[in-house]
Structures are given as structure tokens and as C-alpha cells.
Amino acid sequence: MGQEQSVLDAFKVRQPAVEIESFLGNLSGHHIFREIYRAQRLSATGPWRQPSDWSAELEQSILSEIRELQPEKKPNLLMLGPVGAGKSSFINSILSIGKGRKCALAATGDTGDASWTLDLGRYTEGSLLRRYRLFDSMGIEPCDGHGFHTDDLTFLIKGHVKNGYMFNPASPITKTSSYFRRNPTFQDQMHCVIFVMSATAIHAGIPSAYVQKIKQLQDKITREHIPRILILTKVDELCDEVAKDITKMFWSVKVQDVIKAASEMFGIEQSSIHPVKNYEVDFDIETQTNIPLLLALRQTMQYAADRIQKD
């Protein structure tokens, strides 16, 4: 029982998977322990979030609900998040679902620690987003003078910033800029903010400088009474079982723990936090990948529509 107890103790503290796998590899009959470990990574009491049946019928039901959302005014949805979190990939994923094929309108790429998105980009689409507009922004970086400038956010939320504005990490937009809108209407404002974070980054631990900067942005949003959604990307990289079968996402203990950690870290309720897998290396559009993306989009659109109705 000594070796078995050591394995169970490792489960209790949830050591990194690679360390446990290495430990199991040194045990006699380790394939038995490996199955025990696999079970520990998935909830024994069933999925901790619905839906549990990721069928084509469910996908069509969510799509119908999204298409039925027809607010009188077009809501604007603002994307915010650190460099490399997957903001632009999320936009491309939503556009891909709408088109029924892979789409890459929002620029993505590996630029190291620098943001790939440099200007305010507006995206719409004739199926899912015909009454909504997605806006991509420069990536957040932990150091001042780099990445998205926090003072730009208030101008963005209030509708002062025009589409195509080139972000300046050193200073926010000024009233003398040709991209500054002096008298914005409600139609120009942002009606929901989508924060995008990497699930793997939260699991590994986000540097305090990042957390501080993101909380500054959160405070600005809260003061303007704008609803917030948090998207957690790269959950397939976080959990091996999700990588093998994405329908196990709401069974994964690791994904659930990251949602709890993100909720405590950023003050967003768990029901407004959505784990997803973006379309990045995939060639084909699949129902199982679509469903969590659509669940996130549906709630975002509902929040934005509520914001418009309120005013």
C-alpha cells in the first residue's frame, strides 16, 4: 500500500501531470495507477456544468437563440486580454462558425512578447454577428509603456475612439487625434467587454504586474457599469483529457479549478467565465468545438442586449 498511498497523496495536492506520469512510470504495474490517475482528473460526480450532451441538435439550438437576438441598436463587444491569450483567434473562431469554414480575418501570429494587434479592428459577419460588432484591441503587457494603454479604455468604452485607431503604448489617444470622436452616441459606445485569458497561464500563475494592470482595467469597466465576460482559452493544453476529447471539458477537475481561480483573481462570477478551444491549428469546423464557443458568444450577446435595453 505504500506506493498506492503515495499516488493518492499526489492526487490530493494535484501535482503537475508530467511529474505524476513520471512517478507512475517507475512503478510496477503502473498502467493500473495510470487509469486511477486519469479518473482523478475527471469529476466522479458527473459534469460540473451543463450541457453534458454536445450534440448537433444542441449546436443548432444555440445558433437559433443567437440569431433570434435582434436588439434595436447594434451592440459593440470589446475584446481585451494579454499578448498571446487568443483574442484575435477567438474572433476568427466565431467568424469561422458563422461562415461554416475556417476564417482568418483577424491577424494572429507568434510575435514573442509583443502584441500582433496594433490598431482598433472592427469585425462583423452576416450570420451570427449581423446585429453585433466585435472590436479587437492591442494586447495587454505587464510593463508601463508597453502594450494596451489603460487610459485608452475609458475613451473606448464611451465611444470616443474611431475604428482603425493605431494604439500607442506610450500614451492614450488625445482629443486632437483624427481618430477621436468628440460627440459619441450610444451606438458608438461599448456594451460588453470580453476579457480573454489563457487557462494555462492562470494555472501556472500570472505575474502580479499583469494582475494589477488587468484589475485597473476591470475597475474602469465596473465604474462605467459595463457587463464583463471572461473567456479562458487553451483548455486543451491545460488538460490532457480535454485534448483527447473536448466534450470532457465540463468534467475536467483542472478546468474547473482554473475557473474558480480566475473568478477569485478578477472578481467575475463563475457563470460568466467560459472555457473554450479556439480554431488555431484545425482545418475543419466541428460541432464539439463550436458548442463552448457559442455558449460564450450567446451570453456575451445577451449581456450586451441587456445593457442596451437598460439605457
mmCIF file of C-alpha atoms in Angstrom, residues 62-213:
data_model
loop_
_atom_site.group_PDB
_atom_site.id
_atom_site.type_symbol
_atom_site.label_atom_id
_atom_site.label_comp_id
_atom_site.label_asym_id
_atom_site.label_seq_id
_atom_site.Cartn_x
_atom_site.Cartn_y
_atom_site.Cartn_z
ATOM 1 C CA ILE A 62 -27.770 27.696 -29.502
ATOM 2 C CA LEU A 63 -27.329 29.046 -33.034
ATOM 3 C CA SER A 64 -31.087 29.683 -33.250
ATOM 4 C CA GLU A 65 -31.073 31.548 -29.929
ATOM 5 C CA ILE A 66 -28.160 33.704 -31.087
ATOM 6 C CA ARG A 67 -29.830 34.549 -34.391
ATOM 7 C CA GLU A 68 -33.059 35.455 -32.596
ATOM 8 C CA LEU A 69 -31.239 38.143 -30.622
ATOM 9 C CA GLN A 70 -32.207 41.262 -32.534
ATOM 10 C CA PRO A 71 -31.646 44.365 -30.373
ATOM 11 C CA GLU A 72 -32.898 47.650 -31.818
ATOM 12 C CA LYS A 73 -29.399 49.109 -31.793
ATOM 13 C CA LYS A 74 -26.210 47.295 -32.753
ATOM 14 C CA PRO A 75 -24.229 46.417 -29.614
ATOM 15 C CA ASN A 76 -20.443 46.715 -29.614
ATOM 16 C CA LEU A 77 -18.338 43.997 -27.959
ATOM 17 C CA LEU A 78 -14.786 44.917 -26.923
ATOM 18 C CA MET A 79 -12.029 42.292 -26.674
ATOM 19 C CA LEU A 80 -9.292 42.778 -24.058
ATOM 20 C CA GLY A 81 -6.520 40.470 -22.930
ATOM 21 C CA PRO A 82 -2.786 39.853 -22.596
ATOM 22 C CA VAL A 83 -0.500 39.303 -25.554
ATOM 23 C CA GLY A 84 -0.851 35.733 -26.799
ATOM 24 C CA ALA A 85 -4.037 34.959 -24.847
ATOM 25 C CA GLY A 86 -6.044 34.327 -28.025
ATOM 26 C CA LYS A 87 -8.231 37.427 -28.543
ATOM 27 C CA SER A 88 -7.844 37.510 -32.309
ATOM 28 C CA SER A 89 -8.076 33.719 -32.527
ATOM 29 C CA PHE A 90 -11.399 33.877 -30.656
ATOM 30 C CA ILE A 91 -12.703 36.409 -33.185
ATOM 31 C CA ASN A 92 -11.573 34.174 -36.051
ATOM 32 C CA SER A 93 -13.215 31.182 -34.372
ATOM 33 C CA ILE A 94 -16.575 32.973 -34.129
ATOM 34 C CA LEU A 95 -16.321 34.183 -37.730
ATOM 35 C CA SER A 96 -15.418 30.633 -38.807
ATOM 36 C CA ILE A 97 -18.551 29.210 -37.180
ATOM 37 C CA GLY A 98 -20.682 31.838 -38.904
ATOM 38 C CA LYS A 99 -19.165 31.096 -42.293
ATOM 39 C CA GLY A 100 -19.052 27.335 -41.797
ATOM 40 C CA ARG A 101 -15.375 27.226 -42.763
ATOM 41 C CA LYS A 102 -12.013 28.335 -41.439
ATOM 42 C CA CYS A 103 -11.670 32.126 -41.401
ATOM 43 C CA ALA A 104 -8.619 34.263 -40.580
ATOM 44 C CA LEU A 105 -9.738 37.886 -40.894
ATOM 45 C CA ALA A 106 -8.209 38.947 -37.568
ATOM 46 C CA ALA A 107 -4.404 38.911 -37.747
ATOM 47 C CA THR A 108 -2.741 36.375 -35.473
ATOM 48 C CA GLY A 109 0.827 35.187 -35.148
ATOM 49 C CA ASP A 110 3.741 34.487 -32.873
ATOM 50 C CA THR A 111 5.498 37.773 -32.162
ATOM 51 C CA GLY A 112 7.006 36.768 -28.829
ATOM 52 C CA ASP A 113 6.033 39.192 -26.071
ATOM 53 C CA ALA A 114 4.758 41.939 -28.409
ATOM 54 C CA SER A 115 1.159 42.434 -29.496
ATOM 55 C CA TRP A 116 0.230 41.354 -33.014
ATOM 56 C CA THR A 117 -2.843 43.633 -32.960
ATOM 57 C CA LEU A 118 -1.781 47.274 -33.256
ATOM 58 C CA ASP A 119 -4.990 49.096 -34.164
ATOM 59 C CA LEU A 120 -8.659 49.023 -33.187
ATOM 60 C CA GLY A 121 -10.242 46.491 -35.524
ATOM 61 C CA ARG A 122 -13.988 46.044 -36.078
ATOM 62 C CA TYR A 123 -15.432 42.716 -37.180
ATOM 63 C CA THR A 124 -18.932 41.691 -38.161
ATOM 64 C CA GLU A 125 -20.475 38.829 -40.087
ATOM 65 C CA GLY A 126 -23.793 38.215 -41.822
ATOM 66 C CA SER A 127 -24.924 35.165 -39.873
ATOM 67 C CA LEU A 128 -24.056 35.266 -36.173
ATOM 68 C CA LEU A 129 -22.957 38.889 -35.870
ATOM 69 C CA ARG A 130 -25.300 40.706 -38.238
ATOM 70 C CA ARG A 131 -26.632 42.831 -35.365
ATOM 71 C CA TYR A 132 -23.394 42.904 -33.342
ATOM 72 C CA ARG A 133 -19.848 44.195 -33.799
ATOM 73 C CA LEU A 134 -16.656 42.744 -32.307
ATOM 74 C CA PHE A 135 -13.733 45.084 -31.641
ATOM 75 C CA ASP A 136 -10.184 43.781 -31.215
ATOM 76 C CA SER A 137 -7.603 45.788 -29.274
ATOM 77 C CA MET A 138 -3.878 45.779 -28.613
ATOM 78 C CA GLY A 139 -2.640 43.088 -26.234
ATOM 79 C CA ILE A 140 -2.035 43.917 -22.584
ATOM 80 C CA GLU A 141 1.554 43.779 -21.351
ATOM 81 C CA PRO A 142 2.678 43.972 -17.711
ATOM 82 C CA CYS A 143 5.092 46.917 -18.023
ATOM 83 C CA ASP A 144 4.059 50.551 -18.419
ATOM 84 C CA GLY A 145 4.881 51.916 -21.864
ATOM 85 C CA HIS A 146 4.211 48.548 -23.484
ATOM 86 C CA GLY A 147 1.018 47.098 -24.923
ATOM 87 C CA PHE A 148 -2.503 48.444 -24.414
ATOM 88 C CA HIS A 149 -2.549 51.743 -22.508
ATOM 89 C CA THR A 150 -5.031 51.534 -19.630
ATOM 90 C CA ASP A 151 -6.138 55.161 -20.104
ATOM 91 C CA ASP A 152 -7.413 54.301 -23.600
ATOM 92 C CA LEU A 153 -10.099 52.077 -22.094
ATOM 93 C CA THR A 154 -12.392 54.818 -20.793
ATOM 94 C CA PHE A 155 -12.300 56.557 -24.181
ATOM 95 C CA LEU A 156 -13.085 53.234 -25.886
ATOM 96 C CA ILE A 157 -15.996 52.404 -23.598
ATOM 97 C CA LYS A 158 -17.535 55.858 -24.008
ATOM 98 C CA GLY A 159 -17.246 55.677 -27.808
ATOM 99 C CA HIS A 160 -14.585 58.343 -28.365
ATOM 100 C CA VAL A 161 -12.250 56.077 -30.377
ATOM 101 C CA LYS A 162 -12.898 55.502 -34.083
ATOM 102 C CA ASN A 163 -12.314 52.238 -35.911
ATOM 103 C CA GLY A 164 -8.735 51.970 -37.213
ATOM 104 C CA TYR A 165 -7.109 53.950 -34.400
ATOM 105 C CA MET A 166 -3.448 52.933 -34.020
ATOM 106 C CA PHE A 167 -2.734 52.241 -30.348
ATOM 107 C CA ASN A 168 0.243 53.973 -28.748
ATOM 108 C CA PRO A 169 1.674 52.108 -25.727
ATOM 109 C CA ALA A 170 3.387 55.278 -24.515
ATOM 110 C CA SER A 171 0.282 57.477 -24.328
ATOM 111 C CA PRO A 172 -3.503 57.261 -24.756
ATOM 112 C CA ILE A 173 -5.478 58.849 -27.566
ATOM 113 C CA THR A 174 -5.733 62.649 -27.424
ATOM 114 C CA LYS A 175 -8.627 64.918 -28.317
ATOM 115 C CA THR A 176 -6.592 66.354 -31.181
ATOM 116 C CA SER A 177 -6.335 62.954 -32.894
ATOM 117 C CA SER A 178 -8.281 62.494 -36.136
ATOM 118 C CA TYR A 179 -9.487 59.188 -34.629
ATOM 119 C CA PHE A 180 -11.002 60.929 -31.588
ATOM 120 C CA ARG A 181 -14.803 61.174 -31.752
ATOM 121 C CA ARG A 182 -15.828 64.305 -29.868
ATOM 122 C CA ASN A 183 -19.555 63.664 -29.578
ATOM 123 C CA PRO A 184 -20.127 59.889 -29.440
ATOM 124 C CA THR A 185 -23.626 58.475 -29.490
ATOM 125 C CA PHE A 186 -24.836 55.433 -27.594
ATOM 126 C CA GLN A 187 -24.258 53.470 -30.792
ATOM 127 C CA ASP A 188 -20.538 54.279 -30.587
ATOM 128 C CA GLN A 189 -20.107 53.022 -27.024
ATOM 129 C CA MET A 190 -19.048 49.541 -25.891
ATOM 130 C CA HIS A 191 -21.839 47.455 -24.418
ATOM 131 C CA CYS A 192 -19.943 44.413 -23.156
ATOM 132 C CA VAL A 193 -16.252 43.734 -22.523
ATOM 133 C CA ILE A 194 -14.797 40.291 -23.208
ATOM 134 C CA PHE A 195 -11.621 39.543 -21.291
ATOM 135 C CA VAL A 196 -9.564 36.745 -22.831
ATOM 136 C CA MET A 197 -7.051 34.845 -20.719
ATOM 137 C CA SER A 198 -5.080 31.673 -21.286
ATOM 138 C CA ALA A 199 -6.186 28.877 -18.949
ATOM 139 C CA THR A 200 -2.623 27.569 -18.904
ATOM 140 C CA ALA A 201 -1.309 30.974 -17.804
ATOM 141 C CA ILE A 202 -3.751 31.128 -14.886
ATOM 142 C CA HIS A 203 -2.861 27.573 -13.898
ATOM 143 C CA ALA A 204 0.864 28.380 -13.967
ATOM 144 C CA GLY A 205 0.382 31.659 -12.110
ATOM 145 C CA ILE A 206 0.031 35.112 -13.650
ATOM 146 C CA PRO A 207 2.747 37.644 -12.731
ATOM 147 C CA SER A 208 1.496 40.209 -10.213
ATOM 148 C CA ALA A 209 2.203 43.062 -12.650
ATOM 149 C CA TYR A 210 -0.264 41.518 -15.111
ATOM 150 C CA VAL A 211 -2.885 41.011 -12.422
ATOM 151 C CA GLN A 212 -2.511 44.605 -11.230
ATOM 152 C CA LYS A 213 -2.896 46.008 -14.755
#
